[in-house]
Amino acid sequence: MPEEIPNQFEIDLPPEQIPGYFADFANVWHTPTTFVMDFVTVAQPPREGTHPETGDPVAIVPARVVSRIRIPPEQVFELAKALTQQLEFWEQETGRRAAE
Protein backbone atom coordinates (compact mmCIF):
# COMPACT_ATOMS: atom_id res chain seq x y z
CA MET A 1 0.00 0.00 0.00
CA PRO A 2 1.50 3.38 -0.97
CA GLU A 3 2.34 5.80 1.83
CA GLU A 4 -0.22 8.60 2.20
CA ILE A 5 1.34 12.01 1.79
CA PRO A 6 -0.07 15.06 3.61
CA ASN A 7 -1.91 17.79 1.76
CA GLN A 8 -0.49 21.27 1.55
CA PHE A 9 -3.21 23.66 0.48
CA GLU A 10 -2.51 26.75 -1.60
CA ILE A 11 -5.48 28.91 -0.67
CA ASP A 12 -6.42 31.84 -2.90
CA LEU A 13 -8.43 34.66 -1.36
CA PRO A 14 -10.11 36.81 -4.01
CA PRO A 15 -9.31 40.52 -3.47
CA GLU A 16 -12.97 41.46 -3.00
CA GLN A 17 -13.18 39.06 -0.03
CA ILE A 18 -10.08 40.30 1.82
CA PRO A 19 -12.05 42.72 4.07
CA GLY A 20 -14.47 39.96 5.08
CA TYR A 21 -17.96 40.50 6.44
CA PHE A 22 -19.07 41.49 9.93
CA ALA A 23 -21.68 39.24 11.52
CA ASP A 24 -23.55 39.82 14.78
CA PHE A 25 -24.32 36.11 15.13
CA ALA A 26 -24.42 32.80 13.30
CA ASN A 27 -27.34 30.43 12.88
CA VAL A 28 -26.30 26.78 12.47
CA TRP A 29 -28.56 24.08 11.07
CA HIS A 30 -28.16 20.82 9.17
CA THR A 31 -29.53 18.47 6.56
CA PRO A 32 -28.72 14.75 6.47
CA THR A 33 -25.57 15.49 4.43
CA THR A 34 -24.54 19.08 5.20
CA PHE A 35 -24.08 21.51 8.05
CA VAL A 36 -25.05 25.08 7.18
CA MET A 37 -23.82 28.21 8.94
CA ASP A 38 -25.65 31.43 8.16
CA PHE A 39 -23.67 34.45 9.35
CA VAL A 40 -26.10 37.26 10.08
CA THR A 41 -25.82 40.98 10.69
CA VAL A 42 -28.50 43.14 12.26
CA ALA A 43 -29.82 45.41 9.49
CA GLN A 44 -31.94 47.88 11.52
CA PRO A 45 -32.80 48.63 15.13
CA PRO A 46 -35.41 46.34 16.71
CA ARG A 47 -39.06 47.38 16.54
CA GLU A 48 -42.10 46.33 18.51
CA GLY A 49 -44.30 43.62 17.08
CA THR A 50 -46.44 40.66 18.00
CA HIS A 51 -45.79 36.95 17.75
CA PRO A 52 -47.80 35.64 14.78
CA GLU A 53 -49.12 32.58 16.65
CA THR A 54 -49.55 33.78 20.23
CA GLY A 55 -50.09 37.50 19.79
CA ASP A 56 -47.55 38.12 22.56
CA PRO A 57 -45.37 41.24 22.26
CA VAL A 58 -41.94 40.63 20.71
CA ALA A 59 -39.03 42.69 19.52
CA ILE A 60 -38.67 42.21 15.76
CA VAL A 61 -35.00 42.40 14.75
CA PRO A 62 -34.48 42.89 11.00
CA ALA A 63 -31.35 41.00 10.02
CA ARG A 64 -29.60 39.87 6.84
CA VAL A 65 -27.49 36.82 6.02
CA VAL A 66 -24.09 38.13 4.90
CA SER A 67 -22.64 34.71 4.17
CA ARG A 68 -23.87 31.10 4.04
CA ILE A 69 -21.28 28.37 4.46
CA ARG A 70 -22.03 24.69 3.82
CA ILE A 71 -19.65 22.00 5.10
CA PRO A 72 -19.78 18.20 5.21
CA PRO A 73 -20.49 16.68 8.64
CA GLU A 74 -16.94 15.27 8.80
CA GLN A 75 -15.55 18.82 8.81
CA VAL A 76 -17.64 19.97 11.79
CA PHE A 77 -15.24 18.27 14.22
CA GLU A 78 -12.22 19.94 12.63
CA LEU A 79 -13.98 23.31 12.68
CA ALA A 80 -14.89 22.90 16.36
CA LYS A 81 -11.27 22.05 17.23
CA ALA A 82 -9.94 25.00 15.23
CA LEU A 83 -12.39 27.43 16.87
CA THR A 84 -11.52 26.14 20.34
CA GLN A 85 -7.80 26.47 19.64
CA GLN A 86 -8.14 30.00 18.27
CA LEU A 87 -10.33 31.03 21.20
CA GLU A 88 -7.66 29.78 23.62
CA PHE A 89 -4.99 31.76 21.73
CA TRP A 90 -7.20 34.87 21.79
CA GLU A 91 -7.78 34.52 25.55
CA GLN A 92 -4.03 34.20 26.16
CA GLU A 93 -3.22 37.21 23.96
CA THR A 94 -5.90 39.49 25.36
CA GLY A 95 -6.10 38.28 28.93
CA ARG A 96 -9.89 38.14 28.52
CA ARG A 97 -12.33 35.27 28.79
CA ALA A 98 -14.76 34.84 25.89
CA ALA A 99 -17.75 34.53 28.23
CA GLU A 100 -17.17 38.04 29.61
CSV table of N, CA and C in Angstrom, one decimal:
chain,number,residue,atom,x,y,z
A,1,MET,N,0.8,-1.2,0.0
A,1,MET,CA,0.0,0.0,0.0
A,1,MET,C,0.9,1.2,0.0
A,2,PRO,N,0.7,2.2,-0.9
A,2,PRO,CA,1.5,3.4,-1.0
A,2,PRO,C,1.3,4.2,0.3
A,3,GLU,N,2.4,4.9,0.7
A,3,GLU,CA,2.3,5.8,1.8
A,3,GLU,C,1.5,7.0,1.5
A,4,GLU,N,0.6,7.4,2.4
A,4,GLU,CA,-0.2,8.6,2.2
A,4,GLU,C,0.6,9.8,2.5
A,5,ILE,N,0.6,10.8,1.6
A,5,ILE,CA,1.3,12.0,1.8
A,5,ILE,C,0.4,13.1,2.2
A,6,PRO,N,0.8,14.0,3.1
A,6,PRO,CA,-0.1,15.1,3.6
A,6,PRO,C,-0.4,16.1,2.5
A,7,ASN,N,-1.5,16.7,2.7
A,7,ASN,CA,-1.9,17.8,1.8
A,7,ASN,C,-1.3,19.1,2.2
A,8,GLN,N,-0.9,19.9,1.3
A,8,GLN,CA,-0.5,21.3,1.6
A,8,GLN,C,-1.3,22.2,0.6
A,9,PHE,N,-2.3,22.9,1.2
A,9,PHE,CA,-3.2,23.7,0.5
A,9,PHE,C,-2.6,25.0,0.1
A,10,GLU,N,-2.8,25.4,-1.1
A,10,GLU,CA,-2.5,26.8,-1.6
A,10,GLU,C,-3.8,27.5,-1.7
A,11,ILE,N,-4.2,28.3,-0.8
A,11,ILE,CA,-5.5,28.9,-0.7
A,11,ILE,C,-5.4,30.3,-1.3
A,12,ASP,N,-6.3,30.5,-2.2
A,12,ASP,CA,-6.4,31.8,-2.9
A,12,ASP,C,-7.6,32.6,-2.3
A,13,LEU,N,-7.4,33.8,-1.9
A,13,LEU,CA,-8.4,34.7,-1.4
A,13,LEU,C,-8.7,35.8,-2.4
A,14,PRO,N,-9.8,35.8,-3.0
A,14,PRO,CA,-10.1,36.8,-4.0
A,14,PRO,C,-10.0,38.2,-3.4
A,15,PRO,N,-9.5,39.2,-4.1
A,15,PRO,CA,-9.3,40.5,-3.5
A,15,PRO,C,-10.6,41.1,-2.9
A,16,GLU,N,-11.7,40.9,-3.5
A,16,GLU,CA,-13.0,41.5,-3.0
A,16,GLU,C,-13.4,40.8,-1.7
A,17,GLN,N,-12.8,39.7,-1.3
A,17,GLN,CA,-13.2,39.1,0.0
A,17,GLN,C,-12.2,39.3,1.1
A,18,ILE,N,-11.1,40.0,0.8
A,18,ILE,CA,-10.1,40.3,1.8
A,18,ILE,C,-10.7,41.0,3.0
A,19,PRO,N,-11.5,42.0,2.9
A,19,PRO,CA,-12.0,42.7,4.1
A,19,PRO,C,-13.0,41.8,4.9
A,20,GLY,N,-13.6,40.8,4.3
A,20,GLY,CA,-14.5,40.0,5.1
A,20,GLY,C,-15.8,40.6,5.3
A,21,TYR,N,-16.6,40.0,6.1
A,21,TYR,CA,-18.0,40.5,6.4
A,21,TYR,C,-18.1,40.5,7.9
A,22,PHE,N,-18.8,41.5,8.5
A,22,PHE,CA,-19.1,41.5,9.9
A,22,PHE,C,-20.4,40.8,10.1
A,23,ALA,N,-20.4,39.9,11.2
A,23,ALA,CA,-21.7,39.2,11.5
A,23,ALA,C,-21.9,39.4,13.0
A,24,ASP,N,-23.2,39.7,13.4
A,24,ASP,CA,-23.6,39.8,14.8
A,24,ASP,C,-23.7,38.5,15.4
A,25,PHE,N,-24.1,37.5,14.6
A,25,PHE,CA,-24.3,36.1,15.1
A,25,PHE,C,-24.4,35.1,14.0
A,26,ALA,N,-24.3,33.8,14.3
A,26,ALA,CA,-24.4,32.8,13.3
A,26,ALA,C,-25.6,31.9,13.7
A,27,ASN,N,-26.3,31.4,12.7
A,27,ASN,CA,-27.3,30.4,12.9
A,27,ASN,C,-26.8,29.1,12.2
A,28,VAL,N,-26.8,28.0,13.0
A,28,VAL,CA,-26.3,26.8,12.5
A,28,VAL,C,-27.4,25.8,12.4
A,29,TRP,N,-27.5,25.1,11.3
A,29,TRP,CA,-28.6,24.1,11.1
A,29,TRP,C,-28.0,23.0,10.2
A,30,HIS,N,-28.7,21.9,10.0
A,30,HIS,CA,-28.2,20.8,9.2
A,30,HIS,C,-29.2,20.1,8.4
A,31,THR,N,-28.7,19.4,7.3
A,31,THR,CA,-29.5,18.5,6.6
A,31,THR,C,-28.9,17.1,6.8
A,32,PRO,N,-29.4,16.0,6.3
A,32,PRO,CA,-28.7,14.8,6.5
A,32,PRO,C,-27.3,14.7,6.0
A,33,THR,N,-26.9,15.6,5.0
A,33,THR,CA,-25.6,15.5,4.4
A,33,THR,C,-24.7,16.7,4.6
A,34,THR,N,-25.3,17.8,5.2
A,34,THR,CA,-24.5,19.1,5.2
A,34,THR,C,-24.9,19.9,6.5
A,35,PHE,N,-23.8,20.5,7.0
A,35,PHE,CA,-24.1,21.5,8.1
A,35,PHE,C,-24.0,22.9,7.4
A,36,VAL,N,-24.9,23.7,7.8
A,36,VAL,CA,-25.1,25.1,7.2
A,36,VAL,C,-24.9,26.1,8.3
A,37,MET,N,-24.0,27.1,8.0
A,37,MET,CA,-23.8,28.2,8.9
A,37,MET,C,-24.2,29.5,8.2
A,38,ASP,N,-25.2,30.1,8.7
A,38,ASP,CA,-25.6,31.4,8.2
A,38,ASP,C,-25.1,32.5,9.1
A,39,PHE,N,-24.2,33.3,8.6
A,39,PHE,CA,-23.7,34.4,9.3
A,39,PHE,C,-24.5,35.7,9.1
A,40,VAL,N,-25.0,36.3,10.2
A,40,VAL,CA,-26.1,37.3,10.1
A,40,VAL,C,-25.7,38.6,10.7
A,41,THR,N,-26.0,39.7,10.1
A,41,THR,CA,-25.8,41.0,10.7
A,41,THR,C,-27.2,41.7,10.9
A,42,VAL,N,-27.3,42.4,12.0
A,42,VAL,CA,-28.5,43.1,12.3
A,42,VAL,C,-28.6,44.3,11.3
A,43,ALA,N,-29.7,44.4,10.6
A,43,ALA,CA,-29.8,45.4,9.5
A,43,ALA,C,-30.4,46.7,10.0
A,44,GLN,N,-31.3,46.7,11.0
A,44,GLN,CA,-31.9,47.9,11.5
A,44,GLN,C,-32.2,47.7,13.0
A,45,PRO,N,-32.5,48.8,13.7
A,45,PRO,CA,-32.8,48.6,15.1
A,45,PRO,C,-34.1,47.8,15.3
A,46,PRO,N,-34.2,47.1,16.4
A,46,PRO,CA,-35.4,46.3,16.7
A,46,PRO,C,-36.6,47.2,16.8
A,47,ARG,N,-37.8,46.7,16.4
A,47,ARG,CA,-39.1,47.4,16.5
A,47,ARG,C,-40.1,46.5,17.2
A,48,GLU,N,-41.1,47.1,17.8
A,48,GLU,CA,-42.1,46.3,18.5
A,48,GLU,C,-43.0,45.6,17.5
A,49,GLY,N,-43.4,44.4,17.9
A,49,GLY,CA,-44.3,43.6,17.1
A,49,GLY,C,-45.0,42.6,17.9
A,50,THR,N,-45.7,41.7,17.3
A,50,THR,CA,-46.4,40.7,18.0
A,50,THR,C,-46.1,39.3,17.4
A,51,HIS,N,-46.1,38.3,18.2
A,51,HIS,CA,-45.8,37.0,17.8
A,51,HIS,C,-47.0,36.5,16.9
A,52,PRO,N,-46.7,36.0,15.7
A,52,PRO,CA,-47.8,35.6,14.8
A,52,PRO,C,-48.7,34.6,15.3
A,53,GLU,N,-48.3,33.7,16.2
A,53,GLU,CA,-49.1,32.6,16.6
A,53,GLU,C,-49.8,32.9,18.0
A,54,THR,N,-49.0,33.6,18.9
A,54,THR,CA,-49.5,33.8,20.2
A,54,THR,C,-50.1,35.2,20.4
A,55,GLY,N,-49.7,36.1,19.6
A,55,GLY,CA,-50.1,37.5,19.8
A,55,GLY,C,-49.3,38.2,20.9
A,56,ASP,N,-48.4,37.5,21.5
A,56,ASP,CA,-47.6,38.1,22.6
A,56,ASP,C,-46.6,39.2,22.0
A,57,PRO,N,-46.3,40.2,22.8
A,57,PRO,CA,-45.4,41.2,22.3
A,57,PRO,C,-44.0,40.7,22.1
A,58,VAL,N,-43.3,41.1,21.0
A,58,VAL,CA,-41.9,40.6,20.7
A,58,VAL,C,-41.2,41.8,20.1
A,59,ALA,N,-39.9,41.7,20.2
A,59,ALA,CA,-39.0,42.7,19.5
A,59,ALA,C,-38.6,42.1,18.2
A,60,ILE,N,-39.0,42.7,17.1
A,60,ILE,CA,-38.7,42.2,15.8
A,60,ILE,C,-37.3,42.8,15.4
A,61,VAL,N,-36.4,42.0,15.1
A,61,VAL,CA,-35.0,42.4,14.8
A,61,VAL,C,-34.7,42.1,13.3
A,62,PRO,N,-34.8,43.1,12.4
A,62,PRO,CA,-34.5,42.9,11.0
A,62,PRO,C,-33.0,42.5,10.9
A,63,ALA,N,-32.7,41.5,10.2
A,63,ALA,CA,-31.3,41.0,10.0
A,63,ALA,C,-31.2,40.4,8.6
A,64,ARG,N,-29.9,40.3,8.2
A,64,ARG,CA,-29.6,39.9,6.8
A,64,ARG,C,-28.5,38.9,6.9
A,65,VAL,N,-28.6,37.8,6.1
A,65,VAL,CA,-27.5,36.8,6.0
A,65,VAL,C,-26.4,37.5,5.1
A,66,VAL,N,-25.2,37.6,5.7
A,66,VAL,CA,-24.1,38.1,4.9
A,66,VAL,C,-23.2,37.0,4.3
A,67,SER,N,-23.4,35.8,4.8
A,67,SER,CA,-22.6,34.7,4.2
A,67,SER,C,-23.3,33.4,4.6
A,68,ARG,N,-23.4,32.5,3.7
A,68,ARG,CA,-23.9,31.1,4.0
A,68,ARG,C,-22.8,30.1,3.7
A,69,ILE,N,-22.4,29.3,4.7
A,69,ILE,CA,-21.3,28.4,4.5
A,69,ILE,C,-21.9,27.0,4.7
A,70,ARG,N,-21.6,26.1,3.7
A,70,ARG,CA,-22.0,24.7,3.8
A,70,ARG,C,-20.8,23.8,3.9
A,71,ILE,N,-20.8,22.9,4.9
A,71,ILE,CA,-19.6,22.0,5.1
A,71,ILE,C,-20.2,20.6,5.3
A,72,PRO,N,-19.4,19.6,4.9
A,72,PRO,CA,-19.8,18.2,5.2
A,72,PRO,C,-19.7,17.9,6.7
A,73,PRO,N,-20.5,17.0,7.2
A,73,PRO,CA,-20.5,16.7,8.6
A,73,PRO,C,-19.1,16.3,9.2
A,74,GLU,N,-18.3,15.7,8.4
A,74,GLU,CA,-16.9,15.3,8.8
A,74,GLU,C,-16.1,16.5,9.2
A,75,GLN,N,-16.3,17.6,8.6
A,75,GLN,CA,-15.5,18.8,8.8
A,75,GLN,C,-16.0,19.6,10.1
A,76,VAL,N,-17.1,19.3,10.6
A,76,VAL,CA,-17.6,20.0,11.8
A,76,VAL,C,-16.7,19.8,13.0
A,77,PHE,N,-16.2,18.5,13.1
A,77,PHE,CA,-15.2,18.3,14.2
A,77,PHE,C,-14.0,19.1,14.1
A,78,GLU,N,-13.4,19.2,12.9
A,78,GLU,CA,-12.2,19.9,12.6
A,78,GLU,C,-12.5,21.4,12.9
A,79,LEU,N,-13.6,21.9,12.4
A,79,LEU,CA,-14.0,23.3,12.7
A,79,LEU,C,-14.1,23.6,14.2
A,80,ALA,N,-14.7,22.7,14.9
A,80,ALA,CA,-14.9,22.9,16.4
A,80,ALA,C,-13.5,22.9,17.0
A,81,LYS,N,-12.6,22.1,16.6
A,81,LYS,CA,-11.3,22.1,17.2
A,81,LYS,C,-10.5,23.3,16.9
A,82,ALA,N,-10.6,23.8,15.6
A,82,ALA,CA,-9.9,25.0,15.2
A,82,ALA,C,-10.5,26.2,16.0
A,83,LEU,N,-11.8,26.3,16.1
A,83,LEU,CA,-12.4,27.4,16.9
A,83,LEU,C,-12.0,27.4,18.3
A,84,THR,N,-12.0,26.2,19.0
A,84,THR,CA,-11.5,26.1,20.3
A,84,THR,C,-10.1,26.6,20.5
A,85,GLN,N,-9.2,26.1,19.6
A,85,GLN,CA,-7.8,26.5,19.6
A,85,GLN,C,-7.6,28.0,19.5
A,86,GLN,N,-8.3,28.6,18.5
A,86,GLN,CA,-8.1,30.0,18.3
A,86,GLN,C,-8.7,30.8,19.4
A,87,LEU,N,-9.8,30.3,20.0
A,87,LEU,CA,-10.3,31.0,21.2
A,87,LEU,C,-9.3,31.0,22.4
A,88,GLU,N,-8.7,29.9,22.6
A,88,GLU,CA,-7.7,29.8,23.6
A,88,GLU,C,-6.5,30.7,23.3
A,89,PHE,N,-6.1,30.8,22.1
A,89,PHE,CA,-5.0,31.8,21.7
A,89,PHE,C,-5.4,33.2,22.0
A,90,TRP,N,-6.7,33.5,21.6
A,90,TRP,CA,-7.2,34.9,21.8
A,90,TRP,C,-7.2,35.2,23.3
A,91,GLU,N,-7.7,34.3,24.1
A,91,GLU,CA,-7.8,34.5,25.6
A,91,GLU,C,-6.4,34.8,26.1
A,92,GLN,N,-5.4,34.0,25.7
A,92,GLN,CA,-4.0,34.2,26.2
A,92,GLN,C,-3.5,35.6,25.7
A,93,GLU,N,-3.7,35.9,24.5
A,93,GLU,CA,-3.2,37.2,24.0
A,93,GLU,C,-3.9,38.4,24.6
A,94,THR,N,-5.2,38.3,24.9
A,94,THR,CA,-5.9,39.5,25.4
A,94,THR,C,-6.1,39.5,26.9
A,95,GLY,N,-5.9,38.4,27.5
A,95,GLY,CA,-6.1,38.3,28.9
A,95,GLY,C,-7.6,38.3,29.3
A,96,ARG,N,-8.4,38.1,28.3
A,96,ARG,CA,-9.9,38.1,28.5
A,96,ARG,C,-10.4,36.7,28.4
A,97,ARG,N,-11.6,36.5,29.0
A,97,ARG,CA,-12.3,35.3,28.8
A,97,ARG,C,-13.5,35.5,27.8
A,98,ALA,N,-13.7,34.6,26.9
A,98,ALA,CA,-14.8,34.8,25.9
A,98,ALA,C,-16.2,35.0,26.5
A,99,ALA,N,-16.4,34.4,27.6
A,99,ALA,CA,-17.8,34.5,28.2
A,99,ALA,C,-18.0,35.9,28.9
A,100,GLU,N,-17.0,36.7,28.9
A,100,GLU,CA,-17.2,38.0,29.6
A,100,GLU,C,-18.0,39.0,28.8
